[in-house]
Coordinates of C-alpha atoms and ligand atoms in Angstrom, one line a residue:
M1 CA 174.1 15.2 -55.2
R2 CA 171.5 15.4 -52.2
D3 CA 171.3 14.1 -48.9
A4 CA 169.4 10.7 -48.9
C5 CA 166.0 10.7 -47.5
P6 CA 166.1 9.7 -43.3
A7 CA 163.5 7.0 -43.8
C8 CA 164.3 4.9 -46.8
G9 CA 167.4 6.2 -48.1
H10 CA 166.1 7.4 -51.4
E11 CA 168.3 10.3 -52.7
Q12 CA 165.9 11.7 -55.8
A13 CA 163.2 14.3 -54.3
L14 CA 161.0 16.7 -55.4
I15 CA 161.5 20.7 -54.4
L16 CA 158.3 21.5 -53.0
L17 CA 159.5 25.0 -52.0
E18 CA 162.0 27.5 -50.6
G19 CA 162.2 29.9 -47.5
S20 CA 164.4 31.1 -44.8
D21 CA 163.7 31.2 -41.4
R22 CA 160.4 33.8 -41.8
L23 CA 159.3 33.9 -37.9
Y24 CA 162.5 34.6 -36.1
G25 CA 164.8 35.6 -38.5
T26 CA 167.9 34.2 -37.1
T27 CA 169.2 33.5 -40.8
D28 CA 169.1 34.7 -44.0
R29 CA 170.4 31.2 -45.5
V30 CA 167.9 29.7 -47.8
F31 CA 166.7 26.2 -47.1
Q32 CA 164.6 24.0 -49.6
V33 CA 161.6 21.6 -48.6
V34 CA 161.7 18.3 -50.3
E35 CA 159.6 15.4 -50.8
C36 CA 161.2 12.0 -50.9
Q37 CA 160.1 10.7 -54.7
A38 CA 160.2 6.9 -53.2
C39 CA 158.3 7.2 -49.8
Q40 CA 157.0 10.7 -50.1
L41 CA 158.3 12.1 -46.4
I42 CA 158.9 15.7 -46.5
R43 CA 161.7 17.3 -45.1
L44 CA 164.1 20.2 -44.9
H45 CA 167.1 20.2 -47.8
P46 CA 170.0 20.3 -47.0
W47 CA 170.2 19.5 -43.0
P48 CA 172.2 22.0 -41.0
S49 CA 174.9 20.5 -39.2
S50 CA 173.9 20.0 -35.6
S51 CA 176.5 23.0 -34.5
E52 CA 175.1 25.1 -37.3
V53 CA 171.2 24.4 -35.8
R54 CA 172.3 25.8 -32.1
Q55 CA 172.1 29.1 -33.6
Y56 CA 168.6 28.8 -35.2
Y57 CA 167.3 28.2 -31.7
P58 CA 167.6 31.4 -29.8
G59 CA 167.2 31.9 -26.1
G60 CA 163.7 32.4 -24.5
Y61 CA 162.5 29.8 -26.9
W62 CA 160.0 28.7 -24.2
F63 CA 157.2 30.4 -22.0
V64 CA 158.1 32.1 -18.6
P65 CA 155.7 35.1 -16.9
D66 CA 157.3 38.1 -15.8
Q67 CA 155.3 39.7 -13.0
D68 CA 153.4 42.2 -14.5
A69 CA 149.7 42.3 -15.5
V70 CA 150.2 41.3 -19.3
S71 CA 152.5 38.6 -18.3
R72 CA 149.9 37.1 -16.2
L73 CA 147.1 37.3 -18.8
E74 CA 149.4 35.8 -20.9
E75 CA 149.4 32.8 -18.3
A76 CA 146.0 32.6 -18.0
Y77 CA 145.2 32.2 -21.8
R78 CA 148.0 29.4 -21.8
R79 CA 146.7 27.5 -18.9
F80 CA 142.6 28.1 -20.7
V81 CA 144.6 26.8 -24.4
L82 CA 146.7 24.0 -22.8
R83 CA 143.5 21.9 -21.4
D84 CA 143.2 20.0 -24.7
H85 CA 146.7 18.7 -23.9
V86 CA 146.1 18.1 -20.2
N87 CA 142.7 16.3 -20.8
F88 CA 144.1 14.3 -23.7
V89 CA 147.1 12.7 -21.6
S90 CA 144.5 12.6 -18.7
R91 CA 142.5 10.3 -20.5
A92 CA 145.2 8.1 -21.7
L93 CA 146.3 7.6 -17.9
R94 CA 143.3 6.9 -17.1
D95 CA 143.1 3.6 -19.2
V96 CA 146.4 2.5 -17.3
A97 CA 147.2 2.6 -13.8
S98 CA 147.0 6.0 -12.9
D99 CA 149.4 6.5 -10.2
G100 CA 152.4 6.4 -12.8
R101 CA 154.9 9.4 -13.3
V102 CA 154.6 11.5 -16.4
L103 CA 157.9 12.3 -18.6
D104 CA 157.5 15.1 -20.7
V105 CA 160.1 15.3 -23.6
G106 CA 160.8 19.0 -24.4
C107 CA 158.9 20.5 -21.8
G108 CA 160.0 24.2 -21.5
G109 CA 158.5 26.3 -19.1
G110 CA 157.4 23.3 -17.7
L111 CA 153.2 25.2 -17.8
F112 CA 151.6 21.5 -19.0
L113 CA 153.0 19.4 -16.7
R114 CA 152.3 22.1 -13.5
M115 CA 148.7 21.6 -14.9
L116 CA 149.1 17.6 -14.7
N117 CA 150.5 17.7 -11.7
E118 CA 147.8 19.5 -10.3
K119 CA 145.5 16.7 -11.2
G120 CA 146.9 14.7 -9.2
H121 CA 149.9 13.1 -11.7
S122 CA 153.0 12.7 -10.4
V123 CA 155.4 14.4 -13.5
V124 CA 159.2 14.9 -14.4
G125 CA 160.2 17.1 -17.2
L126 CA 163.4 16.9 -19.9
D127 CA 164.3 19.6 -22.2
F128 CA 167.7 20.5 -24.5
A129 CA 168.0 23.9 -22.8
L130 CA 169.2 24.6 -19.8
G131 CA 167.3 27.4 -19.5
A132 CA 164.0 25.8 -19.8
A133 CA 164.7 22.8 -17.8
G134 CA 165.5 25.6 -14.6
A135 CA 162.3 27.6 -15.5
A136 CA 160.1 24.5 -15.1
W137 CA 161.3 24.3 -11.7
N138 CA 161.7 27.7 -10.4
Q139 CA 158.5 29.0 -11.8
N140 CA 156.4 25.9 -11.9
R141 CA 158.1 23.7 -9.3
V142 CA 158.3 21.1 -11.8
P143 CA 161.3 18.8 -11.4
S144 CA 163.2 18.4 -14.7
A145 CA 166.4 17.7 -16.2
C146 CA 168.5 19.1 -18.8
G147 CA 170.1 16.5 -21.7
D148 CA 169.0 14.2 -24.3
L149 CA 166.4 11.3 -24.0
K150 CA 168.7 8.7 -25.4
Q151 CA 171.2 9.4 -22.7
A152 CA 168.5 10.3 -20.3
P153 CA 169.3 9.2 -16.0
F154 CA 166.0 7.4 -15.6
A155 CA 165.4 3.8 -14.9
P156 CA 163.8 1.3 -17.6
E157 CA 160.2 1.1 -17.6
S158 CA 159.5 3.8 -14.8
F159 CA 156.9 5.8 -16.4
A160 CA 153.1 5.1 -17.5
A161 CA 153.5 7.8 -20.3
V162 CA 155.4 9.8 -22.3
T163 CA 154.4 13.1 -23.6
M164 CA 156.4 14.8 -26.5
F165 CA 154.6 17.6 -27.9
H166 CA 156.4 19.6 -31.1
V167 CA 159.6 17.9 -30.6
I168 CA 160.4 15.3 -33.5
E169 CA 159.8 17.0 -36.4
H170 CA 163.0 19.0 -34.9
L171 CA 165.5 15.8 -34.3
F172 CA 167.8 14.2 -36.4
D173 CA 166.8 10.9 -34.7
P174 CA 163.8 10.5 -33.9
V175 CA 163.9 6.7 -34.3
G176 CA 166.6 6.9 -31.5
Y177 CA 164.4 9.2 -29.1
L178 CA 161.3 6.8 -29.6
E179 CA 163.2 3.5 -29.3
A180 CA 164.2 5.6 -26.0
A181 CA 160.4 6.6 -25.0
H182 CA 159.9 2.8 -25.6
Q183 CA 162.5 1.5 -23.2
L184 CA 161.2 3.8 -20.8
L185 CA 157.4 3.4 -20.9
R186 CA 156.3 0.4 -18.4
P187 CA 154.6 -2.1 -20.1
G188 CA 151.0 -1.0 -21.7
G189 CA 152.8 2.4 -21.2
R190 CA 151.2 5.6 -23.6
L191 CA 153.3 7.6 -25.5
I192 CA 152.1 10.9 -26.8
V193 CA 153.3 12.7 -29.6
Q194 CA 152.1 15.9 -31.0
V195 CA 153.4 17.3 -34.6
P196 CA 152.4 19.8 -37.0
N197 CA 150.0 18.0 -39.7
A198 CA 152.0 18.4 -43.5
A199 CA 148.4 16.9 -45.1
C200 CA 146.4 19.9 -43.4
W201 CA 145.1 22.7 -45.5
Q202 CA 147.1 25.4 -44.6
F203 CA 149.9 24.0 -45.8
L204 CA 148.2 23.6 -49.0
L205 CA 146.8 27.1 -49.3
L206 CA 149.9 29.5 -47.8
G207 CA 152.7 27.0 -48.9
E208 CA 156.2 28.3 -47.2
S209 CA 153.7 30.8 -45.1
W210 CA 152.5 28.5 -43.1
N211 CA 154.3 28.1 -40.0
G212 CA 154.4 24.2 -39.4
V213 CA 157.1 24.2 -42.1
D214 CA 159.3 26.4 -39.8
I215 CA 161.9 26.7 -41.8
P216 CA 165.0 25.8 -40.3
R217 CA 164.1 24.4 -37.5
H218 CA 161.7 21.6 -38.6
L219 CA 163.8 18.9 -40.2
I220 CA 160.9 16.8 -40.8
N221 CA 157.4 17.8 -41.9
Y222 CA 155.3 14.9 -40.9
R223 CA 152.0 14.0 -43.0
A224 CA 149.7 12.1 -39.7
H225 CA 150.3 8.8 -42.1
D226 CA 154.1 9.6 -41.9
L227 CA 153.9 9.6 -38.0
E228 CA 151.9 6.6 -37.8
I229 CA 154.1 4.3 -39.9
L230 CA 156.9 6.2 -37.7
L231 CA 155.2 4.6 -34.7
D232 CA 154.5 1.4 -35.4
R233 CA 158.5 0.8 -37.0
C234 CA 159.8 1.9 -33.5
G235 CA 157.2 -0.9 -31.3
F236 CA 154.1 1.3 -31.2
H237 CA 150.5 0.7 -31.4
V238 CA 148.1 3.5 -32.1
L239 CA 145.3 4.0 -30.4
R240 CA 143.9 7.1 -30.9
T241 CA 144.4 10.5 -32.8
K242 CA 143.3 13.9 -32.5
H243 CA 143.6 16.8 -35.4
F244 CA 142.6 19.7 -33.0
S245 CA 144.5 21.4 -30.6
L246 CA 143.3 24.7 -29.0
R247 CA 146.4 25.7 -28.0
D248 CA 148.1 25.3 -31.4
N249 CA 146.1 25.1 -34.3
P250 CA 144.0 28.7 -34.6
A251 CA 147.3 30.2 -33.2
G252 CA 149.5 28.6 -35.7
L253 CA 146.9 30.0 -38.6
A254 CA 147.2 33.2 -36.8
S255 CA 150.7 33.4 -36.7
S256 CA 151.0 31.8 -40.4
L257 CA 149.4 35.3 -41.5
A258 CA 150.8 37.5 -39.5
P259 CA 154.1 36.5 -38.0
S260 CA 154.7 40.3 -37.1
L261 CA 152.7 39.6 -34.5
D262 CA 153.2 36.6 -32.8
P263 CA 154.2 37.2 -29.3
M264 CA 157.3 34.6 -29.0
A265 CA 158.7 35.8 -32.2
R266 CA 158.4 39.3 -30.7
R267 CA 160.0 38.1 -27.8
I268 CA 163.1 36.4 -29.3
R269 CA 163.0 39.1 -31.4
R270 CA 163.3 41.7 -28.8
M271 CA 161.4 44.2 -30.7
P272 CA 161.5 47.2 -28.4
E273 CA 157.3 47.8 -28.1
A274 CA 156.1 50.8 -25.7
P275 CA 153.2 49.1 -23.1
G276 CA 150.6 50.6 -25.1
T277 CA 151.9 48.9 -28.4
R278 CA 152.7 45.3 -27.2
M279 CA 149.1 45.7 -25.7
A280 CA 147.5 46.4 -28.9
K281 CA 149.6 43.8 -30.8
D282 CA 149.0 41.2 -28.1
L283 CA 144.7 42.2 -28.6
A284 CA 145.1 42.2 -32.5
Y285 CA 146.9 38.7 -32.4
L286 CA 144.3 36.9 -30.1
G287 CA 141.7 39.0 -32.2
L288 CA 143.6 37.0 -35.3
V289 CA 143.6 33.6 -33.4
A290 CA 139.9 33.8 -32.8
A291 CA 139.3 34.7 -35.8
S292 CA 141.0 31.5 -36.8
V293 CA 138.9 29.3 -34.9
P294 CA 136.3 28.3 -37.5
F295 CA 138.4 27.5 -40.1
T296 CA 141.2 25.9 -38.1
L297 CA 137.8 23.2 -36.6
L298 CA 136.5 22.6 -39.9
E299 CA 139.8 21.9 -41.3
A300 CA 140.3 19.1 -38.1
A301 CA 137.1 18.1 -38.9
C302 CA 137.7 16.9 -42.3
H303 CA 141.3 14.9 -40.9
A304 CA 143.0 17.7 -42.2
G305 CA 144.0 19.9 -39.4
S306 CA 147.3 21.7 -38.6
T307 CA 148.3 19.4 -36.0
V308 CA 148.3 15.8 -35.1
M309 CA 148.3 14.2 -31.7
I310 CA 148.3 10.0 -31.1
E311 CA 148.3 8.0 -28.1
A312 CA 150.2 4.8 -28.5
S313 CA 150.6 2.3 -26.4
K314 CA 154.0 -0.2 -26.4
K315 CA 153.1 -3.3 -28.4
E316 CA 153.4 -6.6 -26.1
Ligands
ZN1 ZN1 162.2 8.5 -48.3

């Protein structure tokens, strides 16, 4: 018997594909990706247990620069491509009172929050990984806590905005997280959520090779429409939707086509590389990312981008 659909409870599902951990190679176990026959939500099957899932998140799952020249270049690149995210959130904050704090859930090494802070916003980070929360403070001077949003030590209605970039597709309980965010937001506060969009052309064309499926870390593969329904159910009103992100869409296509060049995957797999090889692979990857820009822009212009970012407000 199959696990029931987490959205509607229906048990019948169509198998879309099968695969294993293509990007980080943490396991050889084969999983299915299935589509609920009642509500069409796409999910991983079976869901790993919460203890099993931990082994699929190797250490160093966030970006922390070393002091060498290549890392400094990488940080400059990351700052450049993160401007989309910073601008999207800044615009949301302009429409609310701009003096409020911003909470980034799944803050990683904290570079995004540092950039938002440089624009004058007060910021706080939260991450499951102690190493990430520590790096956010040590590398980027971003105050951050380690833990679960549902038990986070923050006062209700104390944030102007809560951001979750590439978080909820990893969660066993996205509803609990979104409801926790709802309680932490002050009236009129904004939630900004970004996920891979399973209604993109890349998924149709590449199937299991599309890195947005990310077996076995992505438990639910949302289409933009699924996310809108989920947000509505959790008390949010969708205000704005964006299908292109400079950080994620072109790099996502590059990593789908050449996962062995993906810099994060190479770091996590601890591939021994001479400095020259590392530089050559970084440049090849960068070239592939640049070559991916036109296709990913076209896909997004047709509302089938490989990520979707949504700004939503609390329903009054
Ligand atoms: Zn369903």
